[in-house]
Amino acid sequence: MTVLDIVFWLLAVISIGAALAVVFLQNIFRAALFLVLCFFAVAGLFITLQADFLAVAQVLIYVGAISILIILAIMLTREMWRGNPGGRFQLPAFIIALGLFGVMVWAVINTSWQISAELPLVPTTAAIGSRLFGEGGLLLPLEIAAVLLLAAILGAIVLVREK
Amino acid sequence: MSLKLELLTPELSLLIFALLVILLDLGIKQKKVLAGVSILGLLVSGGFVLTLWGRESASAFNGMFLVDPFALFFKLLFLIAAGLVILASQDYVSKFARFQGEYYALILISAIGMMLLATTGELISIYIALELSSISLYILTGFLKDPKSSEAGLKYLLLGAVASATLLYGMALVFGLTGKTRLTEIAQAIQTIPLTTLLDSPALLLGIILLACGFGFKIACVPFQMWVPDVYEGAPTPITAYLSVASKAAGFAVIARFFYTTFGVPDWLSLNWGILFASLSAITMTLGNVIAIAQTNIKRMLGYSSIAQAGYLMVGLAAVGVASMADTLGRSGLLFFLASYTLTNLGAFIAIIAISNKIDSDLIDDYTGMGSRAPLLALGLTLCLISLIGLPPTAGLIAKIYIFNAGVHYGLLWLVVIGVINSCISAYYYLGVVKVMWLGAPVSEEKVPSSWALRIVLALTCLGVLVLGIIPGKFVQIAETAVRIFTS
């Protein structure tokens, strides 16, 4: 077992444990904090996969922006103390989620994946940039994403209006 | 790299007009102008689609943006639906003093999203186009901000997010197995994988199932239909109409292209998802029709009826899958049915908008005696309901014959028998409304007035329903031309 393996398993356990805590904790604020931990662990997993740009983006966007947004939203929510009430469908949902998880694991383990023999690229940032904007790149989805943001902004304006 | 911008003109022109509507909204007092500008944008975009029609299939952005007759057919369908919905919104929009510009702009932007969905052939673009159309629709659903509309918007958003996650799982598995994001390349990769390896890869089948789940939400087939009744009831009625036709058609467009292009070869793979859609189709139409019988609210009833109609449409998808690459009947049947369904369902909703505006109720019982209070509206609604059952002389009959014929042709007789039985069941609740309207005693003698805009769109849709039903030849030809999907 190399150091990388140990780090991977450590991060894997932390991210899954934190994700479970988010689901099961009654206190929403604590759940949000565990979500931040989960985001951090995922950023760490990206680093072990040598995806440096993804890791930084994960920290900047998820740990930075989205977490703060979630926590602000919790602060502005009335009756926050009520926590995270369970519904009638908690048990069936749990069983279905477990079933789906089982099927996924079974499918992923039993599939003969094709593994690329190429070494990972380091650093990836420049390559991602030219993949997005360069010849044969992903310019089209990028431009559609711009329109998507416009729609989201319009939605924000419309939905926060006073009645 | 040449961008081939002329291929993108329908989307780009519509986007420019959407931005124009937002900007004009700032300065203009007379808000009717905005509706005019939106309609103009749809016409310009439609004009560009027609100039592309009949040319060789072409692609831009390295095969991500495919302009083939199939995509152009759907673009035209979305533009027509959006135009009719904007005209039908006239009475509704006058209720809110502000944010009319945003309302029109969001309808246009969601139309752009659907057009892109029908035309892109690459996983990431498909996903973002799907989100573009969905997010605009979530906002439009919650636009009224009353408790029902907000609840509908939130439910739609949350369930839609789950569906998106499922879709992404499916895409990730397919990408993981093939290492490609372009549909044509994925198809090639699947064909080069040796059969024994492929049979040994449950991840591919799981990917297909998850993709079907994610897209199934968009077309509202059982078991992904839970959102339909609440969202249809709570959303502004023109938006309900838009959801029930355009959003559904976009879902069918992306499923047909995705599955046909990507999983069409080898035959056993194609047969797999063909049977998957066949069984979903049988469940969908049966459940939709049976629950629709019990409804007392006409918007909810049409919601369940639209689920049942998705079931009939999926007969076409099943035919495409079972016949694999040899299919043309399944796709042309699907296209003709979608065109007929779009006009018919829009017509039904427009009549409901006109009537509900006046009587302020969506309950079927309150429609009693509408035949004498608003004879023309009742006549229009009757015609559309007859078309939904599939009786002559309407488009619905030809569409059902066409799609069921495809089913029989490719050996799905059992499914077609279920479809015919279901059509008989559906006659019960559709004709129930007709009976209430024409034979029931009116609650009051007061006439139900309607605006010119609603009358014109209702007349247009009814005309379309009749033309497609009486002289379908030309339109069948168009549907047969439009089956060509870009595959290389």
Short mmCIF file of C-alpha atoms in Angstrom, two decimals, chain A residues 103-104 106-107 110-114 135-141 144-145 147-148 150-151 154-155 157-161 163, chain B residues 1 19 22 61-62 64 99 102 116 120 122 124-125 128 131-132 139 142-145 169 176-177 197 200-203 206:
data_model
loop_
_atom_site.label_atom_id
_atom_site.label_comp_id
_atom_site.label_asym_id
_atom_site.label_seq_id
_atom_site.Cartn_x
_atom_site.Cartn_y
_atom_site.Cartn_z
CA VAL A 103 -27.09 -2.20 -8.17
CA MET A 104 -24.59 0.57 -8.90
CA TRP A 106 -22.58 -4.44 -8.57
CA ALA A 107 -22.58 -2.91 -12.07
CA ASN A 110 -18.66 -6.37 -12.75
CA THR A 111 -17.94 -4.18 -15.74
CA SER A 112 -14.71 -4.59 -17.63
CA TRP A 113 -13.70 -0.94 -17.85
CA GLN A 114 -11.21 0.16 -20.45
CA GLU A 135 -10.10 23.73 -32.09
CA GLY A 136 -12.68 20.97 -31.70
CA GLY A 137 -13.39 22.19 -28.19
CA LEU A 138 -16.41 22.53 -26.00
CA LEU A 139 -17.32 26.04 -27.10
CA LEU A 140 -20.97 25.17 -27.73
CA PRO A 141 -21.87 23.96 -24.22
CA ILE A 144 -25.25 27.55 -23.81
CA ALA A 145 -24.16 27.81 -20.19
CA VAL A 147 -27.64 31.65 -21.70
CA LEU A 148 -28.45 29.34 -18.80
CA LEU A 150 -29.05 34.61 -17.99
CA ALA A 151 -32.20 32.55 -17.44
CA LEU A 154 -34.02 36.48 -14.74
CA GLY A 155 -35.55 33.87 -12.46
CA ILE A 157 -35.26 38.81 -10.27
CA VAL A 158 -38.75 37.50 -10.87
CA LEU A 159 -38.97 35.26 -7.83
CA VAL A 160 -37.72 37.73 -5.20
CA ARG A 161 -40.17 40.44 -6.26
CA LYS A 163 -46.10 40.29 -4.15
CA MET B 1 -12.04 26.72 -37.56
CA LEU B 19 -32.64 40.08 -25.05
CA ILE B 22 -35.87 42.36 -21.74
CA PHE B 61 -18.85 22.66 -33.61
CA ASN B 62 -17.30 19.35 -34.66
CA MET B 64 -21.90 18.74 -31.52
CA PHE B 99 -42.25 41.54 -15.14
CA GLU B 102 -39.29 38.55 -18.15
CA LEU B 116 -30.82 23.09 -28.69
CA THR B 120 -27.17 18.81 -30.07
CA GLU B 122 -22.98 15.59 -27.43
CA ILE B 124 -22.40 17.93 -22.12
CA SER B 125 -24.35 20.10 -24.57
CA ILE B 128 -26.84 21.98 -20.43
CA GLU B 131 -31.11 22.46 -17.89
CA LEU B 132 -31.65 25.63 -19.91
CA ILE B 139 -39.36 29.84 -12.98
CA GLY B 142 -43.72 29.58 -9.97
CA PHE B 143 -44.33 32.91 -11.70
CA LEU B 144 -47.63 33.77 -10.01
CA LYS B 145 -46.10 33.57 -6.51
CA TYR B 169 -25.23 9.18 -13.54
CA GLY B 176 -16.82 5.86 -18.53
CA LEU B 177 -17.33 2.84 -20.75
CA THR B 197 -16.73 -7.60 -23.19
CA ASP B 200 -19.91 -8.54 -19.58
CA SER B 201 -20.61 -4.84 -18.92
CA PRO B 202 -23.71 -4.34 -16.82
CA ALA B 203 -22.68 -0.68 -16.50
CA LEU B 206 -27.48 0.46 -16.12
#
